[in-house]
mmCIF file of C-alpha atoms in Angstrom:
data_model
loop_
_atom_site.group_PDB
_atom_site.id
_atom_site.type_symbol
_atom_site.label_atom_id
_atom_site.label_comp_id
_atom_site.label_asym_id
_atom_site.label_seq_id
_atom_site.Cartn_x
_atom_site.Cartn_y
_atom_site.Cartn_z
ATOM 1 C CA UNK A 1 0.000 0.000 0.000
ATOM 2 C CA UNK A 2 2.886 2.333 0.783
ATOM 3 C CA UNK A 3 4.355 1.620 -2.638
ATOM 4 C CA UNK A 4 1.063 2.529 -4.350
ATOM 5 C CA UNK A 5 0.870 5.724 -2.330
ATOM 6 C CA UNK A 6 4.413 6.644 -3.387
ATOM 7 C CA UNK A 7 3.588 6.012 -7.037
ATOM 8 C CA UNK A 8 0.484 8.192 -6.841
ATOM 9 C CA UNK A 9 2.609 11.002 -5.414
ATOM 10 C CA UNK A 10 5.173 10.708 -8.216
ATOM 11 C CA UNK A 11 4.663 13.333 -10.987
ATOM 12 C CA UNK A 12 6.463 11.142 -13.551
ATOM 13 C CA UNK A 13 4.003 8.311 -12.929
ATOM 14 C CA UNK A 14 0.927 10.548 -12.775
ATOM 15 C CA UNK A 15 1.729 12.273 -16.067
ATOM 16 C CA UNK A 16 2.125 8.942 -17.825
ATOM 17 C CA UNK A 17 -1.050 7.521 -16.302
ATOM 18 C CA UNK A 18 -2.996 10.461 -17.686
ATOM 19 C CA UNK A 19 -1.323 10.064 -21.083
ATOM 20 C CA UNK A 20 -2.654 6.486 -21.252
ATOM 21 C CA UNK A 21 -6.117 7.668 -20.193
ATOM 22 C CA UNK A 22 -6.139 10.357 -22.879
ATOM 23 C CA UNK A 23 -4.987 7.970 -25.609
ATOM 24 C CA UNK A 24 -7.810 5.590 -24.676
ATOM 25 C CA UNK A 25 -10.392 8.397 -24.629
ATOM 26 C CA UNK A 26 -9.110 9.474 -28.049
ATOM 27 C CA UNK A 27 -9.860 6.027 -29.455
ATOM 28 C CA UNK A 28 -13.322 6.040 -27.868
ATOM 29 C CA UNK A 29 -13.961 9.442 -29.469
ATOM 30 C CA UNK A 30 -12.826 8.092 -32.844
ATOM 31 C CA UNK A 31 -15.280 5.212 -32.505
ATOM 32 C CA UNK A 32 -18.116 7.656 -31.848
ATOM 33 C CA UNK A 33 -17.108 9.945 -34.733
ATOM 34 C CA UNK A 34 -16.759 6.955 -37.042
ATOM 35 C CA UNK A 35 -20.541 6.878 -37.315
ATOM 36 C CA UNK A 36 -20.156 10.040 -39.399
ATOM 37 C CA UNK A 37 -16.651 10.003 -40.872
ATOM 38 C CA UNK A 38 -16.772 6.274 -41.612
ATOM 39 C CA UNK A 39 -19.725 6.500 -43.978
ATOM 40 C CA UNK A 40 -17.398 6.363 -46.978
ATOM 41 C CA UNK A 41 -15.527 3.284 -45.780
ATOM 42 C CA UNK A 42 -15.845 0.377 -48.220
ATOM 43 C CA UNK A 43 -17.564 -2.758 -46.951
ATOM 44 C CA UNK A 44 -15.355 -5.607 -48.174
ATOM 45 C CA UNK A 45 -17.184 -8.339 -46.284
ATOM 46 C CA UNK A 46 -18.639 -10.064 -49.404
ATOM 47 C CA UNK A 47 -15.198 -10.286 -51.015
ATOM 48 C CA UNK A 48 -13.626 -11.347 -47.719
ATOM 49 C CA UNK A 49 -16.007 -14.304 -47.386
ATOM 50 C CA UNK A 50 -14.528 -15.862 -50.516
ATOM 51 C CA UNK A 51 -11.360 -16.623 -48.560
ATOM 52 C CA UNK A 52 -10.838 -20.017 -46.895
ATOM 53 C CA UNK A 53 -11.468 -20.305 -43.137
ATOM 54 C CA UNK A 54 -14.424 -17.907 -43.289
ATOM 55 C CA UNK A 55 -17.260 -20.410 -43.733
ATOM 56 C CA UNK A 56 -20.332 -20.478 -41.535
ATOM 57 C CA UNK A 57 -19.622 -24.126 -40.678
ATOM 58 C CA UNK A 58 -16.199 -23.239 -39.268
ATOM 59 C CA UNK A 59 -17.412 -20.224 -37.275
ATOM 60 C CA UNK A 60 -20.480 -21.967 -35.851
ATOM 61 C CA UNK A 61 -18.489 -25.136 -35.209
ATOM 62 C CA UNK A 62 -15.881 -23.290 -33.132
ATOM 63 C CA UNK A 63 -18.531 -21.420 -31.138
ATOM 64 C CA UNK A 64 -20.585 -24.555 -30.482
ATOM 65 C CA UNK A 65 -17.471 -26.505 -29.495
ATOM 66 C CA UNK A 66 -16.558 -23.779 -26.986
ATOM 67 C CA UNK A 67 -20.077 -23.634 -25.555
ATOM 68 C CA UNK A 68 -20.038 -27.425 -25.264
ATOM 69 C CA UNK A 69 -17.157 -27.206 -22.789
ATOM 70 C CA UNK A 70 -18.553 -24.904 -20.034
ATOM 71 C CA UNK A 71 -15.250 -24.299 -18.204
ATOM 72 C CA UNK A 72 -13.555 -23.373 -21.488
ATOM 73 C CA UNK A 73 -16.461 -21.120 -22.490
ATOM 74 C CA UNK A 74 -16.389 -19.379 -19.094
ATOM 75 C CA UNK A 75 -12.619 -18.910 -19.283
ATOM 76 C CA UNK A 76 -12.708 -17.512 -22.817
ATOM 77 C CA UNK A 77 -15.621 -15.208 -21.948
ATOM 78 C CA UNK A 78 -13.756 -13.734 -18.978
ATOM 79 C CA UNK A 79 -10.541 -13.450 -20.989
ATOM 80 C CA UNK A 80 -12.312 -11.816 -23.940
ATOM 81 C CA UNK A 81 -14.060 -9.149 -21.905
ATOM 82 C CA UNK A 82 -10.855 -8.542 -19.981
ATOM 83 C CA UNK A 83 -9.125 -8.306 -23.333
ATOM 84 C CA UNK A 84 -8.956 -4.728 -24.553
ATOM 85 C CA UNK A 85 -9.447 -2.185 -21.774
ATOM 86 C CA UNK A 86 -8.537 -4.777 -19.143
ATOM 87 C CA UNK A 87 -5.256 -5.779 -20.738
ATOM 88 C CA UNK A 88 -4.285 -2.118 -21.080
ATOM 89 C CA UNK A 89 -5.115 -1.427 -17.440
ATOM 90 C CA UNK A 90 -3.201 -4.458 -16.161
ATOM 91 C CA UNK A 91 -0.001 -3.852 -18.099
ATOM 92 C CA UNK A 92 0.006 -0.124 -17.314
ATOM 93 C CA UNK A 93 -0.523 -0.893 -13.617
ATOM 94 C CA UNK A 94 2.284 -3.463 -13.722
ATOM 95 C CA UNK A 95 4.805 -1.284 -15.546
ATOM 96 C CA UNK A 96 4.001 2.055 -13.943
ATOM 97 C CA UNK A 97 2.493 1.431 -10.518
ATOM 98 C CA UNK A 98 4.377 -1.726 -9.593
ATOM 99 C CA UNK A 99 7.714 -1.575 -11.405
ATOM 100 C CA UNK A 100 7.887 2.158 -12.206
ATOM 101 C CA UNK A 101 9.533 1.322 -15.515
ATOM 102 C CA UNK A 102 9.168 4.708 -17.198
ATOM 103 C CA UNK A 103 11.104 3.701 -20.301
ATOM 104 C CA UNK A 104 8.941 0.628 -20.969
ATOM 105 C CA UNK A 105 5.801 2.671 -20.273
ATOM 106 C CA UNK A 106 6.833 5.303 -22.819
ATOM 107 C CA UNK A 107 7.602 2.575 -25.342
ATOM 108 C CA UNK A 108 4.219 0.964 -24.704
ATOM 109 C CA UNK A 109 2.327 4.224 -25.191
ATOM 110 C CA UNK A 110 4.219 4.945 -28.409
ATOM 111 C CA UNK A 111 3.230 1.546 -29.770
ATOM 112 C CA UNK A 112 -0.394 2.003 -28.733
ATOM 113 C CA UNK A 113 -0.574 5.400 -30.445
ATOM 114 C CA UNK A 114 0.909 4.041 -33.672
ATOM 115 C CA UNK A 115 -1.497 1.090 -33.615
ATOM 116 C CA UNK A 116 -4.488 3.390 -33.059
ATOM 117 C CA UNK A 117 -3.396 5.574 -35.973
ATOM 118 C CA UNK A 118 -2.766 2.745 -38.452
ATOM 119 C CA UNK A 119 -5.927 0.825 -37.567
ATOM 120 C CA UNK A 120 -8.004 4.006 -37.692
ATOM 121 C CA UNK A 121 -6.797 4.824 -41.203
ATOM 122 C CA UNK A 122 -7.521 1.273 -42.369
ATOM 123 C CA UNK A 123 -11.064 1.344 -40.950
ATOM 124 C CA UNK A 124 -11.726 4.681 -42.640
ATOM 125 C CA UNK A 125 -10.725 3.189 -46.000
ATOM 126 C CA UNK A 126 -12.373 -0.230 -45.766
ATOM 127 C CA UNK A 127 -13.974 -2.489 -43.194
ATOM 128 C CA UNK A 128 -15.213 -6.042 -42.601
ATOM 129 C CA UNK A 129 -17.912 -7.176 -40.206
ATOM 130 C CA UNK A 130 -17.389 -9.600 -37.342
ATOM 131 C CA UNK A 131 -18.299 -13.314 -37.767
ATOM 132 C CA UNK A 132 -21.192 -13.193 -35.313
ATOM 133 C CA UNK A 133 -22.690 -10.289 -37.296
ATOM 134 C CA UNK A 134 -22.207 -11.918 -40.693
ATOM 135 C CA UNK A 135 -23.767 -15.197 -39.598
ATOM 136 C CA UNK A 136 -26.266 -13.653 -37.160
ATOM 137 C CA UNK A 137 -25.227 -15.857 -34.265
ATOM 138 C CA UNK A 138 -27.774 -15.951 -31.406
ATOM 139 C CA UNK A 139 -26.858 -14.364 -28.107
ATOM 140 C CA UNK A 140 -24.609 -11.668 -29.567
ATOM 141 C CA UNK A 141 -25.318 -7.971 -29.719
ATOM 142 C CA UNK A 142 -25.207 -6.327 -33.131
ATOM 143 C CA UNK A 143 -25.102 -2.797 -31.760
ATOM 144 C CA UNK A 144 -21.970 -0.690 -31.449
ATOM 145 C CA UNK A 145 -20.653 0.391 -28.065
ATOM 146 C CA UNK A 146 -18.175 2.943 -26.764
ATOM 147 C CA UNK A 147 -15.576 0.167 -26.625
ATOM 148 C CA UNK A 148 -15.885 -1.172 -30.130
ATOM 149 C CA UNK A 149 -17.715 -1.063 -33.410
ATOM 150 C CA UNK A 150 -18.722 -4.132 -35.373
ATOM 151 C CA UNK A 151 -16.727 -2.814 -38.358
ATOM 152 C CA UNK A 152 -13.479 -2.607 -36.381
ATOM 153 C CA UNK A 153 -12.442 -6.144 -37.187
ATOM 154 C CA UNK A 154 -9.478 -6.423 -39.545
ATOM 155 C CA UNK A 155 -6.892 -5.806 -38.251
ATOM 156 C CA UNK A 156 -8.065 -6.677 -34.761
ATOM 157 C CA UNK A 157 -6.907 -4.038 -32.288
ATOM 158 C CA UNK A 158 -7.636 -6.606 -29.578
ATOM 159 C CA UNK A 159 -4.899 -8.798 -30.982
ATOM 160 C CA UNK A 160 -2.655 -5.932 -32.046
ATOM 161 C CA UNK A 161 -2.482 -4.783 -28.438
ATOM 162 C CA UNK A 162 -1.927 -8.350 -27.250
ATOM 163 C CA UNK A 163 1.181 -8.624 -29.403
ATOM 164 C CA UNK A 164 2.365 -5.186 -28.263
ATOM 165 C CA UNK A 165 1.803 -6.161 -24.626
ATOM 166 C CA UNK A 166 3.677 -9.443 -24.934
ATOM 167 C CA UNK A 167 6.645 -7.870 -26.725
ATOM 168 C CA UNK A 168 6.807 -5.048 -24.173
ATOM 169 C CA UNK A 169 6.567 -7.468 -21.235
ATOM 170 C CA UNK A 170 9.024 -9.971 -22.649
ATOM 171 C CA UNK A 171 11.970 -8.658 -20.636
ATOM 172 C CA UNK A 172 9.959 -9.484 -17.493
ATOM 173 C CA UNK A 173 9.059 -13.007 -18.634
ATOM 174 C CA UNK A 174 11.009 -14.565 -15.735
ATOM 175 C CA UNK A 175 9.094 -12.585 -13.105
ATOM 176 C CA UNK A 176 5.851 -14.019 -11.746
ATOM 177 C CA UNK A 177 3.852 -10.926 -12.703
ATOM 178 C CA UNK A 178 5.323 -10.929 -16.195
ATOM 179 C CA UNK A 179 4.537 -14.628 -16.641
ATOM 180 C CA UNK A 180 0.912 -14.180 -15.521
ATOM 181 C CA UNK A 181 0.330 -11.193 -17.806
ATOM 182 C CA UNK A 182 1.971 -12.868 -20.804
ATOM 183 C CA UNK A 183 -0.116 -16.021 -20.254
ATOM 184 C CA UNK A 184 -3.332 -14.030 -19.882
ATOM 185 C CA UNK A 185 -2.614 -12.042 -23.037
ATOM 186 C CA UNK A 186 -1.750 -15.238 -24.910
ATOM 187 C CA UNK A 187 -5.251 -16.623 -24.265
ATOM 188 C CA UNK A 188 -7.080 -13.626 -25.731
ATOM 189 C CA UNK A 189 -6.493 -14.446 -29.446
ATOM 190 C CA UNK A 190 -8.067 -17.874 -28.936
ATOM 191 C CA UNK A 191 -11.005 -16.319 -27.099
ATOM 192 C CA UNK A 192 -11.701 -13.830 -29.904
ATOM 193 C CA UNK A 193 -11.890 -16.611 -32.515
ATOM 194 C CA UNK A 194 -13.538 -19.399 -30.509
ATOM 195 C CA UNK A 195 -16.285 -17.028 -29.331
ATOM 196 C CA UNK A 196 -17.003 -15.776 -32.853
ATOM 197 C CA UNK A 197 -15.909 -12.188 -32.325
ATOM 198 C CA UNK A 198 -13.058 -12.258 -34.844
ATOM 199 C CA UNK A 199 -11.951 -14.091 -37.954
ATOM 200 C CA UNK A 200 -8.650 -15.959 -37.972
ATOM 201 C CA UNK A 201 -7.355 -13.334 -40.409
ATOM 202 C CA UNK A 202 -8.126 -10.590 -37.886
ATOM 203 C CA UNK A 203 -5.823 -12.256 -35.385
ATOM 204 C CA UNK A 204 -3.027 -12.701 -37.910
ATOM 205 C CA UNK A 205 -3.185 -9.127 -39.213
ATOM 206 C CA UNK A 206 -3.431 -7.867 -35.636
ATOM 207 C CA UNK A 207 -0.254 -9.766 -34.758
ATOM 208 C CA UNK A 208 1.500 -8.351 -37.816
ATOM 209 C CA UNK A 209 0.481 -4.801 -36.965
ATOM 210 C CA UNK A 210 1.535 -5.281 -33.341
ATOM 211 C CA UNK A 211 4.956 -6.562 -34.417
ATOM 212 C CA UNK A 212 5.358 -3.802 -37.007
ATOM 213 C CA UNK A 213 4.711 -0.929 -34.594
ATOM 214 C CA UNK A 214 6.850 -2.631 -31.939
ATOM 215 C CA UNK A 215 9.784 -2.845 -34.339
ATOM 216 C CA UNK A 216 9.364 0.677 -35.699
ATOM 217 C CA UNK A 217 12.525 2.781 -35.212
ATOM 218 C CA UNK A 218 10.520 5.763 -33.934
ATOM 219 C CA UNK A 219 9.953 5.739 -30.210
ATOM 220 C CA UNK A 220 7.949 8.353 -28.312
ATOM 221 C CA UNK A 221 9.244 9.560 -25.000
ATOM 222 C CA UNK A 222 7.138 11.246 -22.367
ATOM 223 C CA UNK A 223 8.835 14.607 -22.714
ATOM 224 C CA UNK A 224 5.866 16.522 -21.450
ATOM 225 C CA UNK A 225 6.036 20.276 -21.134
ATOM 226 C CA UNK A 226 8.022 21.233 -18.075
ATOM 227 C CA UNK A 227 5.078 23.410 -17.088
ATOM 228 C CA UNK A 228 3.085 20.293 -16.258
ATOM 229 C CA UNK A 229 5.792 19.066 -13.918
ATOM 230 C CA UNK A 230 5.551 22.347 -12.045
ATOM 231 C CA UNK A 231 1.958 21.545 -11.146
ATOM 232 C CA UNK A 232 1.414 20.594 -7.566
ATOM 233 C CA UNK A 233 1.179 16.839 -7.059
ATOM 234 C CA UNK A 234 -2.319 17.336 -5.667
ATOM 235 C CA UNK A 235 -3.409 18.894 -8.967
ATOM 236 C CA UNK A 236 -2.028 15.958 -10.955
ATOM 237 C CA UNK A 237 -3.744 13.576 -8.552
ATOM 238 C CA UNK A 238 -7.107 15.312 -9.060
ATOM 239 C CA UNK A 239 -6.733 15.098 -12.832
ATOM 240 C CA UNK A 240 -5.841 11.401 -12.520
ATOM 241 C CA UNK A 241 -8.889 10.679 -10.344
ATOM 242 C CA UNK A 242 -11.115 12.560 -12.803
ATOM 243 C CA UNK A 243 -9.767 10.568 -15.746
ATOM 244 C CA UNK A 244 -10.122 7.315 -13.804
ATOM 245 C CA UNK A 245 -13.764 8.060 -12.997
ATOM 246 C CA UNK A 246 -14.408 8.989 -16.625
ATOM 247 C CA UNK A 247 -12.885 5.678 -17.743
ATOM 248 C CA UNK A 248 -15.134 3.776 -15.315
ATOM 249 C CA UNK A 249 -18.187 5.628 -16.644
ATOM 250 C CA UNK A 250 -17.205 4.764 -20.227
ATOM 251 C CA UNK A 251 -16.912 1.080 -19.287
ATOM 252 C CA UNK A 252 -20.296 1.102 -17.530
ATOM 253 C CA UNK A 253 -22.018 2.792 -20.467
ATOM 254 C CA UNK A 254 -20.340 0.426 -22.916
ATOM 255 C CA UNK A 255 -21.403 -2.654 -20.966
ATOM 256 C CA UNK A 256 -25.105 -1.750 -20.973
ATOM 257 C CA UNK A 257 -25.866 1.595 -22.682
ATOM 258 C CA UNK A 258 -29.635 1.509 -22.102
ATOM 259 C CA UNK A 259 -29.294 0.645 -18.418
ATOM 260 C CA UNK A 260 -26.550 3.228 -17.898
ATOM 261 C CA UNK A 261 -28.574 5.992 -19.540
ATOM 262 C CA UNK A 262 -31.574 5.106 -17.362
ATOM 263 C CA UNK A 263 -29.416 5.306 -14.214
ATOM 264 C CA UNK A 264 -27.830 8.600 -15.225
ATOM 265 C CA UNK A 265 -31.234 9.975 -16.177
ATOM 266 C CA UNK A 266 -32.538 9.083 -12.739
ATOM 267 C CA UNK A 267 -29.581 10.722 -11.043
ATOM 268 C CA UNK A 268 -30.176 13.889 -13.046
ATOM 269 C CA UNK A 269 -33.840 13.902 -12.091
ATOM 270 C CA UNK A 270 -35.152 12.920 -15.496
ATOM 271 C CA UNK A 271 -38.548 11.257 -16.050
#
């Protein structure tokens, strides 16, 4: 507990935490704006379905196999929903709050930003729908959320970030925490395919994108304006708490938009 308190009084850590929050909020904002700016994106799903390993029999077979093994289905479900925001939160907490590895944290953020940019450009040009949408699998939502859109499939950012996380954590592979995080991240690609959320090609292209941005010669460093470091620690802490609460609200709204809006409406005194 003392270690956590020290980290949350460290301006270097607080600035980087907020940088990760802002990068995540930027992607959420892009997903919302995509409803307008993505109208000209080409839907390549019909052409995509001509490729092998995209048949309904394969997709339904994998999903039914997974559901037929309840422990496996439960594990993959937990791993999948932990996948994107959860994997980011865990690795950032491990690198920044536990290890205080500022260099690895800067490298991780640089890779995330490059992945966001490349994937965003690709989605604006062309998109493909998820397997459960294409084959109208029962029990899946077809609506978009603040966390994802059904068109954001190839490359899979889920799997792009998994590859980035594993490559960034690799130097800690002999530590218990590093081993647990690498193992958890390694399960997510299987969960995305066996639950019908992604095509096999999404995983492969996600891996390729993750490796490409991780090997890129350009690395961002958290050289934030010195003016920010002159802020009082209490001010940085308030900003961090505000961003944390905003992230929690985004997750709640994304999980059940209708329910969340009803709750917020009640709190605001709506009908």
